[in-house]
mmCIF file of C-alpha atoms and ligand atoms in Angstrom:
data_model
loop_
_atom_site.group_PDB
_atom_site.id
_atom_site.type_symbol
_atom_site.label_atom_id
_atom_site.label_comp_id
_atom_site.label_asym_id
_atom_site.label_seq_id
_atom_site.Cartn_x
_atom_site.Cartn_y
_atom_site.Cartn_z
ATOM 1 C CA MET A 1 34.663 -60.063 20.069
ATOM 2 C CA ARG A 2 34.353 -56.293 20.374
ATOM 3 C CA LEU A 3 35.309 -54.811 23.722
ATOM 4 C CA ILE A 4 35.765 -51.414 25.326
ATOM 5 C CA LEU A 5 38.126 -50.852 28.231
ATOM 6 C CA LEU A 6 37.221 -47.959 30.532
ATOM 7 C CA GLY A 7 39.221 -46.519 33.396
ATOM 8 C CA ALA A 8 40.920 -43.351 34.595
ATOM 9 C CA PRO A 9 44.392 -42.396 33.377
ATOM 10 C CA GLY A 10 46.754 -44.731 35.222
ATOM 11 C CA ALA A 11 44.131 -47.418 35.833
ATOM 12 C CA GLY A 12 46.219 -49.843 33.803
ATOM 13 C CA LYS A 13 44.206 -49.893 30.596
ATOM 14 C CA GLY A 14 47.192 -50.152 28.276
ATOM 15 C CA THR A 15 48.842 -52.989 30.188
ATOM 16 C CA GLN A 16 45.650 -54.987 30.568
ATOM 17 C CA ALA A 17 44.666 -54.312 26.966
ATOM 18 C CA LYS A 18 47.832 -56.065 25.758
ATOM 19 C CA ASN A 19 47.058 -59.140 27.858
ATOM 20 C CA ILE A 20 43.446 -59.313 26.704
ATOM 21 C CA VAL A 21 44.091 -58.897 22.980
ATOM 22 C CA SER A 22 46.782 -61.554 22.978
ATOM 23 C CA LYS A 23 44.358 -63.999 24.570
ATOM 24 C CA TYR A 24 41.523 -63.332 22.090
ATOM 25 C CA ASP A 25 43.582 -62.416 19.028
ATOM 26 C CA ILE A 26 41.751 -59.143 18.453
ATOM 27 C CA ALA A 27 43.101 -55.710 17.496
ATOM 28 C CA HIS A 28 44.330 -53.389 20.259
ATOM 29 C CA ILE A 29 43.156 -49.894 19.389
ATOM 30 C CA SER A 30 44.699 -47.328 21.710
ATOM 31 C CA THR A 31 43.709 -43.818 20.665
ATOM 32 C CA GLY A 32 46.449 -42.395 22.908
ATOM 33 C CA ASP A 33 49.141 -44.486 21.157
ATOM 34 C CA ILE A 34 47.761 -43.664 17.719
ATOM 35 C CA LEU A 35 47.694 -39.949 18.502
ATOM 36 C CA ARG A 36 51.244 -40.014 19.936
ATOM 37 C CA ASP A 37 52.404 -41.640 16.667
ATOM 38 C CA GLU A 38 50.654 -38.937 14.668
ATOM 39 C CA VAL A 39 52.401 -36.310 16.794
ATOM 40 C CA LYS A 40 55.772 -38.008 16.324
ATOM 41 C CA ASN A 41 55.260 -38.116 12.547
ATOM 42 C CA ASN A 42 54.117 -34.501 12.395
ATOM 43 C CA THR A 43 50.943 -35.302 10.476
ATOM 44 C CA ASP A 44 48.091 -32.759 10.194
ATOM 45 C CA LEU A 45 46.140 -34.680 12.807
ATOM 46 C CA GLY A 46 49.214 -34.933 15.046
ATOM 47 C CA ILE A 47 49.896 -31.206 14.908
ATOM 48 C CA LYS A 48 46.289 -30.394 15.816
ATOM 49 C CA ALA A 49 46.018 -33.085 18.493
ATOM 50 C CA ASN A 50 49.253 -32.095 20.226
ATOM 51 C CA GLU A 51 47.826 -28.689 21.157
ATOM 52 C CA TYR A 52 45.305 -30.450 23.378
ATOM 53 C CA MET A 53 47.364 -33.432 24.501
ATOM 54 C CA LYS A 54 50.239 -31.455 25.943
ATOM 55 C CA GLU A 55 47.803 -29.699 28.276
ATOM 56 C CA GLY A 56 45.970 -32.860 29.259
ATOM 57 C CA LYS A 57 42.826 -31.797 27.390
ATOM 58 C CA LEU A 58 40.735 -34.037 25.201
ATOM 59 C CA VAL A 59 41.245 -33.874 21.463
ATOM 60 C CA PRO A 60 37.994 -32.640 19.827
ATOM 61 C CA ASP A 61 35.379 -35.323 19.222
ATOM 62 C CA GLU A 62 35.179 -34.770 15.429
ATOM 63 C CA LEU A 63 38.879 -35.543 14.978
ATOM 64 C CA ILE A 64 38.702 -38.673 17.106
ATOM 65 C CA ILE A 65 35.525 -39.963 15.507
ATOM 66 C CA LYS A 66 36.958 -39.574 12.019
ATOM 67 C CA MET A 67 40.113 -41.397 13.099
ATOM 68 C CA ILE A 68 38.125 -44.307 14.583
ATOM 69 C CA SER A 69 35.834 -44.613 11.565
ATOM 70 C CA ASN A 70 38.927 -45.221 9.413
ATOM 71 C CA ILE A 71 40.281 -47.828 11.788
ATOM 72 C CA ILE A 72 37.307 -50.073 12.414
ATOM 73 C CA VAL A 73 36.943 -50.860 8.716
ATOM 74 C CA LYS A 74 40.538 -52.113 8.516
ATOM 75 C CA ASP A 75 41.252 -55.795 8.009
ATOM 76 C CA SER A 76 43.121 -56.005 11.298
ATOM 77 C CA SER A 77 39.841 -55.345 13.148
ATOM 78 C CA LYS A 78 37.950 -58.128 11.351
ATOM 79 C CA ASN A 79 38.351 -60.555 14.219
ATOM 80 C CA GLY A 80 37.182 -57.906 16.691
ATOM 81 C CA PHE A 81 38.892 -55.223 18.703
ATOM 82 C CA LEU A 82 39.514 -53.818 22.112
ATOM 83 C CA MET A 83 39.155 -50.050 22.424
ATOM 84 C CA ASP A 84 41.617 -48.524 24.895
ATOM 85 C CA GLY A 85 41.069 -44.803 25.508
ATOM 86 C CA PHE A 86 37.988 -44.524 23.314
ATOM 87 C CA PRO A 87 35.195 -43.525 23.742
ATOM 88 C CA ARG A 88 35.995 -40.819 26.252
ATOM 89 C CA THR A 89 32.914 -38.600 25.987
ATOM 90 C CA LEU A 90 29.195 -39.311 25.657
ATOM 91 C CA VAL A 91 29.249 -37.827 22.161
ATOM 92 C CA GLN A 92 31.993 -40.261 21.166
ATOM 93 C CA ALA A 93 30.078 -43.183 22.689
ATOM 94 C CA GLU A 94 26.855 -42.320 20.862
ATOM 95 C CA LYS A 95 28.614 -41.778 17.538
ATOM 96 C CA PHE A 96 30.479 -45.037 18.002
ATOM 97 C CA ASP A 97 27.218 -46.946 18.511
ATOM 98 C CA GLU A 98 25.828 -45.410 15.313
ATOM 99 C CA MET A 99 28.991 -46.140 13.404
ATOM 100 C CA LEU A 100 29.029 -49.800 14.469
ATOM 101 C CA ALA A 101 25.305 -50.206 13.791
ATOM 102 C CA GLY A 102 25.945 -48.886 10.279
ATOM 103 C CA HIS A 103 28.255 -51.884 9.767
ATOM 104 C CA GLY A 104 25.809 -54.267 11.446
ATOM 105 C CA LEU A 105 28.085 -54.542 14.465
ATOM 106 C CA SER A 106 27.782 -53.914 18.203
ATOM 107 C CA ILE A 107 29.827 -53.945 21.383
ATOM 108 C CA ASN A 108 29.873 -57.219 23.344
ATOM 109 C CA LYS A 109 31.195 -55.971 26.656
ATOM 110 C CA VAL A 110 32.618 -52.943 28.412
ATOM 111 C CA VAL A 111 35.153 -53.516 31.181
ATOM 112 C CA ASN A 112 35.655 -50.732 33.711
ATOM 113 C CA ILE A 113 38.892 -50.926 35.710
ATOM 114 C CA SER A 114 38.568 -48.929 38.927
ATOM 115 C CA VAL A 115 41.487 -47.628 40.958
ATOM 116 C CA ASP A 116 41.466 -44.978 43.711
ATOM 117 C CA ASN A 117 42.860 -41.493 43.036
ATOM 118 C CA VAL A 118 45.874 -41.758 45.359
ATOM 119 C CA ARG A 119 47.085 -44.862 43.533
ATOM 120 C CA LEU A 120 46.403 -43.298 40.141
ATOM 121 C CA LEU A 121 48.544 -40.277 40.919
ATOM 122 C CA LYS A 122 51.378 -42.457 42.224
ATOM 123 C CA ARG A 123 51.300 -44.690 39.171
ATOM 124 C CA LEU A 124 51.248 -41.831 36.699
ATOM 125 C CA THR A 125 54.137 -39.909 38.241
ATOM 126 C CA SER A 126 56.356 -43.007 38.294
ATOM 127 C CA ARG A 127 55.335 -44.177 34.826
ATOM 128 C CA ARG A 128 57.861 -44.368 31.993
ATOM 129 C CA VAL A 129 57.421 -45.420 28.386
ATOM 130 C CA CYS A 130 59.869 -47.363 26.226
ATOM 131 C CA SER A 131 60.925 -45.447 23.127
ATOM 132 C CA SER A 132 61.428 -48.647 21.107
ATOM 133 C CA CYS A 133 58.584 -50.998 22.054
ATOM 134 C CA ASN A 134 56.047 -48.539 23.590
ATOM 135 C CA ASN A 135 55.688 -50.665 26.729
ATOM 136 C CA THR A 136 54.985 -48.791 29.928
ATOM 137 C CA CYS A 137 56.687 -49.558 33.208
ATOM 138 C CA SER A 138 57.111 -48.059 36.648
ATOM 139 C CA ILE A 139 60.384 -46.704 37.980
ATOM 140 C CA ASN A 140 59.182 -47.486 41.513
ATOM 141 C CA GLY A 141 58.993 -50.810 43.220
ATOM 142 C CA SER A 142 62.558 -51.873 42.678
ATOM 143 C CA GLU A 143 65.622 -51.045 44.770
ATOM 144 C CA ASP A 144 67.598 -49.311 42.060
ATOM 145 C CA SER A 145 65.387 -47.269 39.775
ATOM 146 C CA ILE A 146 65.001 -48.802 36.339
ATOM 147 C CA MET A 147 66.840 -47.022 33.540
ATOM 148 C CA GLN A 148 65.977 -49.291 30.647
ATOM 149 C CA CYS A 149 62.907 -51.076 29.347
ATOM 150 C CA PRO A 150 62.521 -54.378 31.234
ATOM 151 C CA SER A 151 61.216 -56.127 28.110
ATOM 152 C CA CYS A 152 63.556 -54.899 25.364
ATOM 153 C CA GLY A 153 66.294 -52.794 26.960
ATOM 154 C CA GLY A 154 65.159 -49.696 25.059
ATOM 155 C CA GLU A 155 65.454 -46.172 26.368
ATOM 156 C CA LEU A 156 62.717 -44.966 28.706
ATOM 157 C CA TYR A 157 61.104 -41.564 28.564
ATOM 158 C CA ARG A 158 58.495 -39.724 30.602
ATOM 159 C CA ARG A 159 55.363 -38.726 28.722
ATOM 160 C CA LYS A 160 54.988 -34.940 28.504
ATOM 161 C CA ASP A 161 51.514 -35.216 30.007
ATOM 162 C CA ASP A 162 52.781 -37.253 32.971
ATOM 163 C CA ARG A 163 53.831 -34.107 34.851
ATOM 164 C CA GLU A 164 51.931 -33.520 38.074
ATOM 165 C CA GLU A 165 49.905 -30.414 37.030
ATOM 166 C CA VAL A 166 48.908 -32.030 33.762
ATOM 167 C CA ILE A 167 48.044 -35.296 35.521
ATOM 168 C CA ARG A 168 45.676 -33.454 37.866
ATOM 169 C CA HIS A 169 43.960 -31.890 34.917
ATOM 170 C CA ARG A 170 43.629 -35.245 33.139
ATOM 171 C CA LEU A 171 42.033 -36.755 36.247
ATOM 172 C CA GLU A 172 39.511 -33.880 36.368
ATOM 173 C CA VAL A 173 38.704 -34.283 32.693
ATOM 174 C CA TYR A 174 38.183 -37.971 33.359
ATOM 175 C CA GLN A 175 35.739 -37.269 36.219
ATOM 176 C CA GLN A 176 33.741 -34.784 34.198
ATOM 177 C CA GLN A 177 33.703 -36.237 30.716
ATOM 178 C CA THR A 178 34.574 -39.919 30.783
ATOM 179 C CA ARG A 179 33.144 -41.220 34.063
ATOM 180 C CA PRO A 180 29.546 -40.742 32.854
ATOM 181 C CA LEU A 181 30.226 -43.500 30.314
ATOM 182 C CA ILE A 182 30.105 -46.033 33.142
ATOM 183 C CA GLU A 183 26.375 -45.308 33.606
ATOM 184 C CA TYR A 184 25.834 -45.159 29.855
ATOM 185 C CA TYR A 185 27.079 -48.710 29.403
ATOM 186 C CA ARG A 186 25.572 -49.990 32.645
ATOM 187 C CA GLU A 187 22.153 -48.969 31.360
ATOM 188 C CA LYS A 188 22.804 -50.904 28.176
ATOM 189 C CA GLY A 189 23.604 -53.975 30.275
ATOM 190 C CA LEU A 190 27.161 -54.174 28.928
ATOM 191 C CA LEU A 191 29.214 -53.111 31.929
ATOM 192 C CA ILE A 192 31.614 -55.330 33.830
ATOM 193 C CA GLU A 193 33.370 -53.777 36.838
ATOM 194 C CA VAL A 194 36.817 -54.934 37.813
ATOM 195 C CA ASP A 195 38.946 -53.909 40.784
ATOM 196 C CA GLY A 196 42.218 -52.582 39.349
ATOM 197 C CA SER A 197 44.303 -52.814 42.520
ATOM 198 C CA GLY A 198 46.861 -55.579 42.904
ATOM 199 C CA SER A 199 49.423 -56.988 40.524
ATOM 200 C CA GLU A 200 49.145 -56.892 36.745
ATOM 201 C CA ALA A 201 48.538 -60.657 36.632
ATOM 202 C CA GLU A 202 45.835 -60.508 39.301
ATOM 203 C CA VAL A 203 43.923 -57.843 37.418
ATOM 204 C CA THR A 204 44.272 -59.721 34.120
ATOM 205 C CA GLU A 205 42.914 -62.838 35.800
ATOM 206 C CA ARG A 206 39.929 -60.882 37.167
ATOM 207 C CA ILE A 207 39.143 -59.471 33.739
ATOM 208 C CA LEU A 208 39.504 -62.747 31.841
ATOM 209 C CA SER A 209 37.316 -64.572 34.341
ATOM 210 C CA THR A 210 34.425 -62.201 33.542
ATOM 211 C CA LEU A 211 34.685 -62.291 29.751
HETATM 212 P P1 LIG B 301 45.733 -41.664 29.601
HETATM 213 O O1 LIG B 301 44.601 -42.631 29.608
HETATM 214 O O2 LIG B 301 46.913 -42.163 30.363
HETATM 215 O O3 LIG B 301 45.364 -40.258 29.958
HETATM 216 P P2 LIG B 301 45.994 -41.875 26.689
HETATM 217 O O4 LIG B 301 47.287 -42.371 26.193
HETATM 218 O O5 LIG B 301 44.804 -42.735 26.552
HETATM 219 O O6 LIG B 301 46.295 -41.466 28.187
HETATM 220 O O7 LIG B 301 45.658 -40.455 26.014
HETATM 221 C C1 LIG B 301 46.574 -39.393 26.015
HETATM 222 C C2 LIG B 301 45.919 -38.122 25.488
HETATM 223 O O8 LIG B 301 45.468 -38.327 24.142
HETATM 224 C C3 LIG B 301 44.672 -37.675 26.250
HETATM 225 O O9 LIG B 301 44.989 -36.901 27.380
HETATM 226 C C4 LIG B 301 43.959 -36.869 25.167
HETATM 227 O O10 LIG B 301 44.533 -35.603 24.987
HETATM 228 C C5 LIG B 301 44.240 -37.663 23.913
HETATM 229 N N1 LIG B 301 43.181 -38.677 23.651
HETATM 230 C C6 LIG B 301 43.340 -40.035 23.625
HETATM 231 N N2 LIG B 301 42.177 -40.642 23.350
HETATM 232 C C7 LIG B 301 41.254 -39.664 23.211
HETATM 233 C C8 LIG B 301 39.860 -39.644 22.926
HETATM 234 N N3 LIG B 301 39.159 -40.780 22.745
HETATM 235 N N4 LIG B 301 39.234 -38.446 22.864
HETATM 236 C C9 LIG B 301 39.902 -37.293 23.033
HETATM 237 N N5 LIG B 301 41.210 -37.238 23.305
HETATM 238 C C10 LIG B 301 41.896 -38.404 23.392
HETATM 239 ZN ZN1 LIG B 302 60.954 -51.768 25.295
#
């Protein structure tokens, strides 16, 4: 199975992606996670990408497309994959279709998780990431604010691009560049729309029931 997960920053793509891939035993390909690793390791790609990421801008299409073309041929993607954070522009979507067709492959379904802007902003400002297991969690919603990762006890940090000004910019970029992909995939008859409000488990259930 080859899936794409669409949704604004903060829609819960990463969290839902983990639940979906574990159910279907397919690769979870998060371009955001891959890029953050490249940045951490100071690779050529990481150094270039960081210039854009820290300002909430998209990394140029050519860099992303090259990165994806290396990944989809890997053994770990043989059983299928779920794309989380890619494609993010029409150019990326078109190139991806060509790339897959070149391997005799195609996308089975595209799931769009929709969440209103007020919720998105709230989620992103209270979001923290675990430095050991990469899980994301919210520091809201509990009496005493969480200091450690609920799954592994690791140290939590706030992503550099989860500052309010940068978040606003990311939401604008989403509206302008990524939202049009919803129509693109609807026209291809691949789109499934899922309401992203409610608990993590509720949303997972909604997604799985449509796949
Ligand atoms: P979010 O969905 O929360 O904004 P991601 O972790 O998916 O965050 O991405 C973080 C940043 O990485 C983006 O703001 C962008 O700079 C870069 N990035 C990730 N995926 C792509 C992509 N497909 N195209 C261009 N830039 C990307
Ligand atoms: Zn952890």
